[in-house]
Coordinates of C-alpha atoms and ligand atoms in Angstrom, one line a residue:
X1 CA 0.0 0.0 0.0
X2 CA 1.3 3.3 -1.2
X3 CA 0.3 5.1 1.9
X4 CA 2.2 2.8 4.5
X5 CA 5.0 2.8 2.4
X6 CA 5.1 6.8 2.5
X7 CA 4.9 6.8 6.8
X8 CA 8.3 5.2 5.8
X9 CA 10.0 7.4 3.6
X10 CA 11.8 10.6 3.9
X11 CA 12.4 12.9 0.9
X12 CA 15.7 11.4 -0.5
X13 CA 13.7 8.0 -0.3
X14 CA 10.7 9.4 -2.5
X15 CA 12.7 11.4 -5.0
X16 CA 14.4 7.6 -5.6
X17 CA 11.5 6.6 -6.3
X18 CA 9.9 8.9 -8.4
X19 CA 13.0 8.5 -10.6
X20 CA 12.0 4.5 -10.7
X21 CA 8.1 5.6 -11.6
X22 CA 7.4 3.5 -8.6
X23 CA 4.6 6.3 -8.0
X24 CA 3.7 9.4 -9.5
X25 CA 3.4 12.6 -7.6
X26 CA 0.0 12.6 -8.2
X27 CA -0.2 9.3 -6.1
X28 CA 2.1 10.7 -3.2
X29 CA -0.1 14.2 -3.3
X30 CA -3.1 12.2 -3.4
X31 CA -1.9 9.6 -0.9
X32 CA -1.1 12.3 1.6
X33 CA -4.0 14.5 1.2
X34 CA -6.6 11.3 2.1
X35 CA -4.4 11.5 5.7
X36 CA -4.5 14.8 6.3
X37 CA -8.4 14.1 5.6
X38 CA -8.3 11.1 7.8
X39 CA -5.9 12.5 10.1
X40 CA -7.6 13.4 14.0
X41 CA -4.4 15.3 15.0
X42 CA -5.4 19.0 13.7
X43 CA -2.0 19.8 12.2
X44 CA -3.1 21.3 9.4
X45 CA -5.8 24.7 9.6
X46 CA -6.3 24.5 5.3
X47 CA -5.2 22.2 2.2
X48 CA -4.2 23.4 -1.5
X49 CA -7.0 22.5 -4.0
X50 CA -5.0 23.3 -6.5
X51 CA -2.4 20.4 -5.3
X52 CA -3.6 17.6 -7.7
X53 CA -3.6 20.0 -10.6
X54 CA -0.1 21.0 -9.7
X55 CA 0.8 17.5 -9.2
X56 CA -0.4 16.4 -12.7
X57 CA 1.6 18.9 -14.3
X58 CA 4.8 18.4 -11.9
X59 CA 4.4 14.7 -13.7
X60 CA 4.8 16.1 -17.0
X61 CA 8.2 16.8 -16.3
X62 CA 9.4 14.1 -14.0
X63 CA 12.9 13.2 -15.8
X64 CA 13.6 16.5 -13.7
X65 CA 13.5 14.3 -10.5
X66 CA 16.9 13.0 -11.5
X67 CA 18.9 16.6 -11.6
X68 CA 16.8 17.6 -8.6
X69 CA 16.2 15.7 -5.0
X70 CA 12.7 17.9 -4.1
X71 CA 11.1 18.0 -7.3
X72 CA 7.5 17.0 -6.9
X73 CA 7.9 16.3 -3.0
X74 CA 4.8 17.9 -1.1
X75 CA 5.0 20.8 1.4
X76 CA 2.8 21.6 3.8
X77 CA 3.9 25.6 5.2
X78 CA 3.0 27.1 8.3
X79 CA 0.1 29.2 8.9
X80 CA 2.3 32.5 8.9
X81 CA 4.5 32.4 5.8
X82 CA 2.1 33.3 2.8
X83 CA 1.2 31.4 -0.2
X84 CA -0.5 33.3 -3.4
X85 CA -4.3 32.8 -3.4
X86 CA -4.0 30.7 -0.1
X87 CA -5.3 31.3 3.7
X88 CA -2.7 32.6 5.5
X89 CA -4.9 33.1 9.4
X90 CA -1.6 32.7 11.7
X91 CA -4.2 30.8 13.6
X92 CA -6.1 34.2 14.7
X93 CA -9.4 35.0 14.4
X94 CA -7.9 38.1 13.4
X95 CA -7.0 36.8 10.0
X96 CA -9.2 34.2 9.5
X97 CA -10.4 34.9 6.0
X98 CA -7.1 36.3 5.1
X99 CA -5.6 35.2 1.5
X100 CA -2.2 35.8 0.8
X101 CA -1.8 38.5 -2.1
X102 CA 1.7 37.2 -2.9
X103 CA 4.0 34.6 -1.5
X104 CA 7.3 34.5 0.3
X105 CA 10.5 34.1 -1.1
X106 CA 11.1 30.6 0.6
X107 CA 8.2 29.3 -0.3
X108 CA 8.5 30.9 -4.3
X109 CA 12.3 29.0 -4.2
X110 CA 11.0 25.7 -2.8
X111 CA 8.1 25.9 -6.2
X112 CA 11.2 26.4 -8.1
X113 CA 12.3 23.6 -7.5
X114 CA 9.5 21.7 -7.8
X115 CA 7.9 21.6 -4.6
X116 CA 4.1 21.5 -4.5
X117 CA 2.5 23.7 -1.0
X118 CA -0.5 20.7 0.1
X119 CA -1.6 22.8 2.9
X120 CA -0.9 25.2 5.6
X121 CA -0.3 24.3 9.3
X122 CA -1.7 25.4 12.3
X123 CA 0.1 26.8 15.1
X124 CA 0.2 28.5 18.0
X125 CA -1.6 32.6 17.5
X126 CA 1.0 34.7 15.7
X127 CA 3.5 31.9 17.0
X128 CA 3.0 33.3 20.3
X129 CA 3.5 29.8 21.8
X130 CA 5.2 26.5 23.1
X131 CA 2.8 23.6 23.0
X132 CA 0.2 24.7 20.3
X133 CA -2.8 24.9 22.4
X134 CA -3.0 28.9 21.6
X135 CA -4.5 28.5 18.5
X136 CA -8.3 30.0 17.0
X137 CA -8.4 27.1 15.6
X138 CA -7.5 24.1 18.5
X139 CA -4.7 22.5 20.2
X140 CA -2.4 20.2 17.5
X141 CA -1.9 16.4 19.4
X142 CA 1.1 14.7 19.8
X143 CA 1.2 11.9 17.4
X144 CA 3.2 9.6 19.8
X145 CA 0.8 10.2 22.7
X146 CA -2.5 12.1 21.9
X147 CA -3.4 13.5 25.2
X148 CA -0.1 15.6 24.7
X149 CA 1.3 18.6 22.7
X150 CA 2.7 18.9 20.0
X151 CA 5.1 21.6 21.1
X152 CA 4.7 24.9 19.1
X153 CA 4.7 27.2 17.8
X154 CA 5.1 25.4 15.1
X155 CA 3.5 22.4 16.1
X156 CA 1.2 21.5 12.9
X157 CA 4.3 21.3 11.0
X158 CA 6.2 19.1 13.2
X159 CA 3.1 16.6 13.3
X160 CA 2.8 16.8 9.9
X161 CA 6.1 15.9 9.2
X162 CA 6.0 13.1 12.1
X163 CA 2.9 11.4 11.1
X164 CA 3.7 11.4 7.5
X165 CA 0.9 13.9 6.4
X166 CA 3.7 15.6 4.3
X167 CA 6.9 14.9 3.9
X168 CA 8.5 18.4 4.5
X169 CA 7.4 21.2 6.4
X170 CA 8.4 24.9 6.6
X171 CA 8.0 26.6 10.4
X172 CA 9.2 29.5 11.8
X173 CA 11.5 30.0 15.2
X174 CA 11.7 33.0 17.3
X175 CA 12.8 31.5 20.7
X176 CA 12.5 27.7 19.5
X177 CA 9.3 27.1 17.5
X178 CA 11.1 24.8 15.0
X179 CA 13.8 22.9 17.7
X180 CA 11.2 22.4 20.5
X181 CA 8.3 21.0 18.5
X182 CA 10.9 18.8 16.1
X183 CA 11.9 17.2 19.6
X184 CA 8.7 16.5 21.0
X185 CA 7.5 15.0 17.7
X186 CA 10.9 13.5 17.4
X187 CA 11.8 15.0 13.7
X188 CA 14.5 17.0 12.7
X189 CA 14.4 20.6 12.6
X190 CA 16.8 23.2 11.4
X191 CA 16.8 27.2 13.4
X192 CA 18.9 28.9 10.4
X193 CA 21.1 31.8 11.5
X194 CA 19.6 35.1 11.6
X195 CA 19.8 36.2 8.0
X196 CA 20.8 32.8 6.5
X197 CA 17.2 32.7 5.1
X198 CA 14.4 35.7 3.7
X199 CA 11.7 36.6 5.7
X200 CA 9.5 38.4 3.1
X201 CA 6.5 36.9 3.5
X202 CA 6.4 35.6 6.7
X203 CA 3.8 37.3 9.1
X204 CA 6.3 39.1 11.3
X205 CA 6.3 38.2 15.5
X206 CA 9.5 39.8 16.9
X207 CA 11.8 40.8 13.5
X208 CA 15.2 40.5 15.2
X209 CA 14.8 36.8 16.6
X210 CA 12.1 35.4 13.8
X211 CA 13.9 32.8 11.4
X212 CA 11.8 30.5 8.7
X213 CA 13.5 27.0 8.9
X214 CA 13.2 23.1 8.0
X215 CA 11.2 20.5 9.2
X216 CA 11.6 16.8 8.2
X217 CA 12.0 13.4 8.6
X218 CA 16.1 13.4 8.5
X219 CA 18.9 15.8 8.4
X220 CA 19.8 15.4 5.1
X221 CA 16.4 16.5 3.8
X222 CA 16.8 19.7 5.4
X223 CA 20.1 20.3 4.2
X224 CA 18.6 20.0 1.0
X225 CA 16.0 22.5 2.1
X226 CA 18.2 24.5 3.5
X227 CA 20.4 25.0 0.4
X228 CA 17.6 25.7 -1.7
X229 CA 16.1 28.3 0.7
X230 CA 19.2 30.0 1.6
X231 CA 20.4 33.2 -0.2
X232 CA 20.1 37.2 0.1
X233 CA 16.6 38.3 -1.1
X234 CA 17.0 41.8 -2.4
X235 CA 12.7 41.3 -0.5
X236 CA 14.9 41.5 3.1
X237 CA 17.3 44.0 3.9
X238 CA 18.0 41.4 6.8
X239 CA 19.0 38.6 4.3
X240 CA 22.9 37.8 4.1
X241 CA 25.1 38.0 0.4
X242 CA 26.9 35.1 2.0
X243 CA 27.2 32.3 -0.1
X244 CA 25.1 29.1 0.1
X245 CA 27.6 26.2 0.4
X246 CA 26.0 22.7 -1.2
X247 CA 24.9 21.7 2.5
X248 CA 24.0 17.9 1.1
X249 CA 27.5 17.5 -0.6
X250 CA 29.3 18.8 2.6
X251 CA 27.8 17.2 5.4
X252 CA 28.1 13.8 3.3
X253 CA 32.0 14.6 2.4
X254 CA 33.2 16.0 5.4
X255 CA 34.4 14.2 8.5
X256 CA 32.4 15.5 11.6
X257 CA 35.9 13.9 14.0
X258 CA 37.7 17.7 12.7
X259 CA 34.8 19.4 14.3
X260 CA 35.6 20.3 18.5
X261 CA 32.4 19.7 20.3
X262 CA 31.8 21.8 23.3
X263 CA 29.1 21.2 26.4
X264 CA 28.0 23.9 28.2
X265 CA 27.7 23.0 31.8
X266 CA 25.0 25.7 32.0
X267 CA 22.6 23.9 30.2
X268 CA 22.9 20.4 32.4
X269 CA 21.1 21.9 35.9
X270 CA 18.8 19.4 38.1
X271 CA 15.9 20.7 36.3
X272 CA 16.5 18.5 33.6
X273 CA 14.5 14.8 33.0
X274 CA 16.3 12.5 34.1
X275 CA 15.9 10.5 31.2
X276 CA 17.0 13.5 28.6
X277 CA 19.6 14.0 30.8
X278 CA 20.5 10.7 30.1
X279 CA 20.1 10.2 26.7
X280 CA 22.4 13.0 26.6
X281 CA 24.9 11.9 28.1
X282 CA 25.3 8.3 26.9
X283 CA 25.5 10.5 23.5
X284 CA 28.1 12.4 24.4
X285 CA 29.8 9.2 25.8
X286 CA 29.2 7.7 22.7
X287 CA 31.1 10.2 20.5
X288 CA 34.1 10.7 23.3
X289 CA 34.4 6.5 22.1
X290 CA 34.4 7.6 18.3
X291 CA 37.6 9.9 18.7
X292 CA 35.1 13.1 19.0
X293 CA 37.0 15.8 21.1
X294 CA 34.7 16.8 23.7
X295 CA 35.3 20.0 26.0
X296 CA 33.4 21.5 28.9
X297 CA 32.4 24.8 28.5
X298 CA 30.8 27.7 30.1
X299 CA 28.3 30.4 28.7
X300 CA 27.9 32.4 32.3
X301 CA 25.1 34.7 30.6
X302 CA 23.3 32.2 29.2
X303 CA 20.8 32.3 32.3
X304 CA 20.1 35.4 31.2
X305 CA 18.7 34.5 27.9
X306 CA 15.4 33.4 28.5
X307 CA 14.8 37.3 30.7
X308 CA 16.2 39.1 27.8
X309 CA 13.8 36.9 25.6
X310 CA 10.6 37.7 27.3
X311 CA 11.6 41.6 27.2
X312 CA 12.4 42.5 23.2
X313 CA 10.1 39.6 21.7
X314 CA 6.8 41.6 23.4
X315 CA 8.5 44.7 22.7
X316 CA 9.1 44.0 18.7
X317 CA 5.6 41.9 19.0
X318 CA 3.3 45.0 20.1
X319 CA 5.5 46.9 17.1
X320 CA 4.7 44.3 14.6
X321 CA 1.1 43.8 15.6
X322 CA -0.1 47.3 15.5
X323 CA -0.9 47.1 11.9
X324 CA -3.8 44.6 13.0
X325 CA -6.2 47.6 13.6
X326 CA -8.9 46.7 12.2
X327 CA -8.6 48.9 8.9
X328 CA -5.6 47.1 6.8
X329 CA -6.4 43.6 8.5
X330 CA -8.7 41.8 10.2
X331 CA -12.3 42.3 10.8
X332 CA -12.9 45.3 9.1
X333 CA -15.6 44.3 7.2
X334 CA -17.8 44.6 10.3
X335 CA -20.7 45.9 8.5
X336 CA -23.7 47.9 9.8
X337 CA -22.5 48.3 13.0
X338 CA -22.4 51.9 14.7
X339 CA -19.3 53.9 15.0
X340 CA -18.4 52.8 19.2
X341 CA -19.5 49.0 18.4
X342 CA -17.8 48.9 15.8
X343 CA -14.4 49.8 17.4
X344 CA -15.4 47.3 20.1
X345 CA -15.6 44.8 17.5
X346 CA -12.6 45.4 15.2
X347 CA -10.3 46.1 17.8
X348 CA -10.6 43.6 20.8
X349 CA -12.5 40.5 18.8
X350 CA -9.7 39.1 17.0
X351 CA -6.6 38.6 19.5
X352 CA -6.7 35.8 22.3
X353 CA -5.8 36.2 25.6
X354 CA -2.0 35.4 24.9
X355 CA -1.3 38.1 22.4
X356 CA -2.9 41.0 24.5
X357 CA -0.9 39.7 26.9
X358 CA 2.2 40.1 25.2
X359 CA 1.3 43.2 23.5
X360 CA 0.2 45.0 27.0
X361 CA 4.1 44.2 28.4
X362 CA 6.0 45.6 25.1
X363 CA 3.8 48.5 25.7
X364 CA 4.4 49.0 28.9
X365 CA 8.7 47.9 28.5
X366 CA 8.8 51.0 25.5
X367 CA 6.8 53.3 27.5
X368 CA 8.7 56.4 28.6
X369 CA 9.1 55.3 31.9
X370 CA 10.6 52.0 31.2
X371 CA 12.1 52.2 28.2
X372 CA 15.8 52.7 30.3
X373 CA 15.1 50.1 32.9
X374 CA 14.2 47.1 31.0
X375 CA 14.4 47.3 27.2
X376 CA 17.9 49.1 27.1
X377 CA 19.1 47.1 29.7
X378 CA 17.5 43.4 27.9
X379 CA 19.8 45.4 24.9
X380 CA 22.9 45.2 26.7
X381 CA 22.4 41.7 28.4
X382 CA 22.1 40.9 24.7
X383 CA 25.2 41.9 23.8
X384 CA 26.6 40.0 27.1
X385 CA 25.2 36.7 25.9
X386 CA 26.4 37.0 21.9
X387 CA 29.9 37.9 23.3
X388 CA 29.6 34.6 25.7
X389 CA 29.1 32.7 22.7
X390 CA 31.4 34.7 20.6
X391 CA 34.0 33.3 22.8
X392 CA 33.1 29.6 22.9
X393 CA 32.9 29.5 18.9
X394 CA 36.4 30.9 19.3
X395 CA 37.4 27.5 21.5
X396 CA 34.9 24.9 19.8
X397 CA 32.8 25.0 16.7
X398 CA 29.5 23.2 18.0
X399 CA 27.7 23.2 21.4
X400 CA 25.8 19.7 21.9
X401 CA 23.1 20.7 24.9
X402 CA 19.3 19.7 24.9
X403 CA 16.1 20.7 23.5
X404 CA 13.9 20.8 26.3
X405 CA 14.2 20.4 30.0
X406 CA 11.2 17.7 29.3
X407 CA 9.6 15.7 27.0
X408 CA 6.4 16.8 25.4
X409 CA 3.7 17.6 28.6
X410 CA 0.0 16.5 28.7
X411 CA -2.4 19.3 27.2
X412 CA -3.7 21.9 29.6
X413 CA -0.6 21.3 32.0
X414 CA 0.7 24.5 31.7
X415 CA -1.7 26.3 29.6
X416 CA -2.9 27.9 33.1
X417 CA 0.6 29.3 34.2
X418 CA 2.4 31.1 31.3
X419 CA 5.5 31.0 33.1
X420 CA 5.9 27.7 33.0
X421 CA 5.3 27.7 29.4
X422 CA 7.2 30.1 28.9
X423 CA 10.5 27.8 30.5
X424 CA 9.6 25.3 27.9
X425 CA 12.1 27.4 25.6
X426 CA 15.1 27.9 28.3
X427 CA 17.5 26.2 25.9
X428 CA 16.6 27.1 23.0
X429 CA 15.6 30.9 23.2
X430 CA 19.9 31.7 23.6
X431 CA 20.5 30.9 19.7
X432 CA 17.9 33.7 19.1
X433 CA 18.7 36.5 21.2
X434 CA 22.5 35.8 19.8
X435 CA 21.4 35.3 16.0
X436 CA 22.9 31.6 15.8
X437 CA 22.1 28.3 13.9
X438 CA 20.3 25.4 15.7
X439 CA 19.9 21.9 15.0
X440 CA 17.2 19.6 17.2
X441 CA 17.2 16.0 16.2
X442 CA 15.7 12.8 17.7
X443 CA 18.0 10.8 19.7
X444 CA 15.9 8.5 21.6
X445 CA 12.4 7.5 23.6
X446 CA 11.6 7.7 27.0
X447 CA 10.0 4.9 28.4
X448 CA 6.8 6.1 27.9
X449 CA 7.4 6.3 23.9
X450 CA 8.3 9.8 23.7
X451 CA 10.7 11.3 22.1
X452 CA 14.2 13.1 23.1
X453 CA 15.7 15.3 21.1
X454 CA 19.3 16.4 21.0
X455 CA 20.2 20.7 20.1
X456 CA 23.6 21.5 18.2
X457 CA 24.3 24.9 18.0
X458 CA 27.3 26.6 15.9
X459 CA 28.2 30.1 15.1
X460 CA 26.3 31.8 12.6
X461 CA 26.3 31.1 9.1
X462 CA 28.4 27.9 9.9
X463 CA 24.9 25.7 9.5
X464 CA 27.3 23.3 7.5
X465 CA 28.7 22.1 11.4
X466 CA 25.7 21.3 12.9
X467 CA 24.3 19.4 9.8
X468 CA 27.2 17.2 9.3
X469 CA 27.2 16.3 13.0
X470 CA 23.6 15.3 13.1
X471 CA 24.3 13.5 10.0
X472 CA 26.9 11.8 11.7
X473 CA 24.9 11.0 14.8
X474 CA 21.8 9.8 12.5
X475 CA 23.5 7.4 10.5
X476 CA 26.3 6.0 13.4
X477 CA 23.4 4.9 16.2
Ligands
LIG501 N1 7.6 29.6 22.7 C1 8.2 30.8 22.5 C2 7.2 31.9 22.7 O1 6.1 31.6 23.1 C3 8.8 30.8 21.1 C4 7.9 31.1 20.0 C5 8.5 31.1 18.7 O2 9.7 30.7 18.5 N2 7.8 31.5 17.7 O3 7.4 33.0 22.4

């Protein structure tokens, strides 16, 4: 059966055999679309109806499968990152009937290649979110344990990735939304440097920490993914003129034994699982056997990050979400409806709780009053925690710490207590306040089936580290 060979296969593995006309992209598309249909997860808030048609004509071409690994592999994109003629809600009521008027540059370079979009995923409100569950549109379930999350924001993508509904996925990561999610669904995902990758077109949360990045089954589909989204966009003043080295060639050619691996004992604190703290460490153990230099390290700020986080994200986010007023976007088109209602309406029906409350605090931290006291100073901590990691890159090129001090949490569990959802991104959030490149890959279960996931993080624009490790680690078990 087509479909249970697909839960099997990860891009390389269908682009093999689309070359062998073992199936046609119309089957996969097909094929995937029935379980999104049948799927009871929620990952995905629309599909493409346009897919099928695109697949039929992707087949009218498919000797082009040979020259190129992601021609005619499905897509499904995150609620945020538009798509031409496609609902784009970021899982807000505010946008709900929202249709993208153009579509972003990593999604236009992924079509290039021949990559149809089958649908976009849900998430957490404006990626406001670490376990999905703020969405308009409902919580996303874990597929290895349904009465948990998914993780999030990008949580829809990480399912649909994990329980084969596509087999690539597009997310976006502003404190972790890509690593945290991958490692509670156990997939791989890929937090590009800060200007690796475009961001025209992605619905913006907080502009100096947002990144669009990879989601898939192994770590050399995202390197392919990552190589054919890379590149300055002339769309992003943000986006780097560094060149795009051939990530698949590299990580496959290089040997990973050159690369110093550093652990920073900040990252390793009682709060940890036991069992990820386990996993971890038998990995580590594991490489010291395979002639891996291994060095403890320090990053003395880095307990800083998550503070310095939770300041500038709200402050860019209630920048970024004044445009939702009602007039450009979102309910506008509140008709008949007096002059004082209609204000009511436009202006406090859309957000959820979460989003006012994170636009009420960057208010109030770029108020007059404040400004000094916390965003100047988050400002400065910032420039404490790039220089921390400044000078480990300087002694080591990749830091191996976790994902998550946990494994993905039963729904509602924290949903009550935003600080405690909030710690869900303590190891992650650093990469983003210091613009570096993060890898999160599955390393191994708990006992109850779920998922642990491993972060590598390297300097920025040195992606190629990070990849070839995990590649290493994938393929050497
Ligand atoms: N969970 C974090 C938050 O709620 C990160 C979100 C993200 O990376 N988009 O802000």
């Amino acid at each position: 059966m087509l479909r249970e060979e697909l839960t099997k296969l990860n891009i390389v593995e269908i682009n093999r055999a689309l070359q062998n006309k073992q199936f046609s992209v119309k089957e996969i598309t097909e094929s995937y679309l029935q379980a999104i249909d049948h799927s009871n997860l929620n990952a995905f808030i629309s599909v493409n109806k346009q897919a099928l048609k695109m697949a039929e004509e992707l087949d009218q071409n498919i000797g082009e499968a040979k020259n190129n690994v992601l021609y005619g592999i499905p897509l499904a994109v995150k609620d945020i990152i538009l798509v031409k003629d496609l609902k784009a809600t970021a899982a807000s009521q505010m946008l709900k009937n929202y249709i993208a008027p153009y579509t972003a540059t990593v999604v236009e370079r992924l079509e290039k290649e021949g990559m149809l979009v089958i649908g976009k995923t849900n998430c957490d409100e404006f990626a406001m979110g670490a376990s999905n569950e703020h969405s308009a549109f409902g919580p996303v379930l874990n597929p290895h344990d349904q009465t948990r999350v998914s993780g999030g924001s990008s949580g829809g993508s990480a399912v649909a990735v994990a329980a084969s509904l596509a087999p690539a996925a597009l997310g976006s990561d502003t404190g972790g939304s890509i690593r945290q999610p991958a490692a509670f669904c156990g997939i791989v995902g890929l937090k590009p440097s800060y200007g690796r990758i475009s961001r025209f077109g992605s619905i913006a949360m907080a502009s100096s920490l947002d990144q669009i990045g990879p989601m898939a089954k192994s770590v050399e589909d995202v390197a392919y993914l990552l190589k054919a989204m890379a590149g300055v966009d002339k769309k992003d003043a943000t986006s780097s003129h560094k060149a795009v080295p051939n990530y698949p060639k590299l990580i496959k050619e290089s040997d990973p034994r050159q690369l110093v691996i550093g652990v920073p004992k900040e990252y390793f604190s009682d709060q940890i699982d036991p069992e990820i703290k386990k996993a971890i460490e038998e990995k580590i153990k594991f490489l010291e056997n395979n002639d891996f230099q291994i060095k403890e390290v320090s990053l003395p700020s880095a307990k800083y990050a998550l503070a310095v986080y939770y300041l500038l994200m709200p402050a860019e986010v209630s920048s970024n979400l004044a445009r939702f007023d009602g007039l450009l976007y979102g309910l506008a088109d509140q008709e008949n409806l007096a002059l004082d209602d209609w204000y009511k309406t436009v202006r406090s029906g859309g957000f959820s709780a979460e989003v006012k409350r994170r636009i009420m605090l960057g208010t109030y931290i770029l108020s007059a009053g404040y400004y000094d006291a916390y965003y100047k100073q988050a400002q400065k901590v910032r420039t404490l925690i790039k220089e921390d990691f400044k000078k480990v890159f300087a002694d080591v090129d990749v830091l191996l710490t976790p994902v998550t001090p946990t494994p993905a949490f039963k729904l509602g569990e924290k949903l009550d207590d935003p600080l405690q959802m909030y710690l869900a991104d303590i190891f992650t959030v650093g990469a983003n306040v210091a613009g570096i490149c993060g890898l999160s890959l599955p390393i191994a279960k708990t006992k109850n089936n779920l998922p642990i996931g491993l972060q590598l993080l390297a300097n920025s624009f040195e992606e190629e580290k990070i990849l070839s490790l995990g590649y290493f680690l994938e393929n050497n078990q």
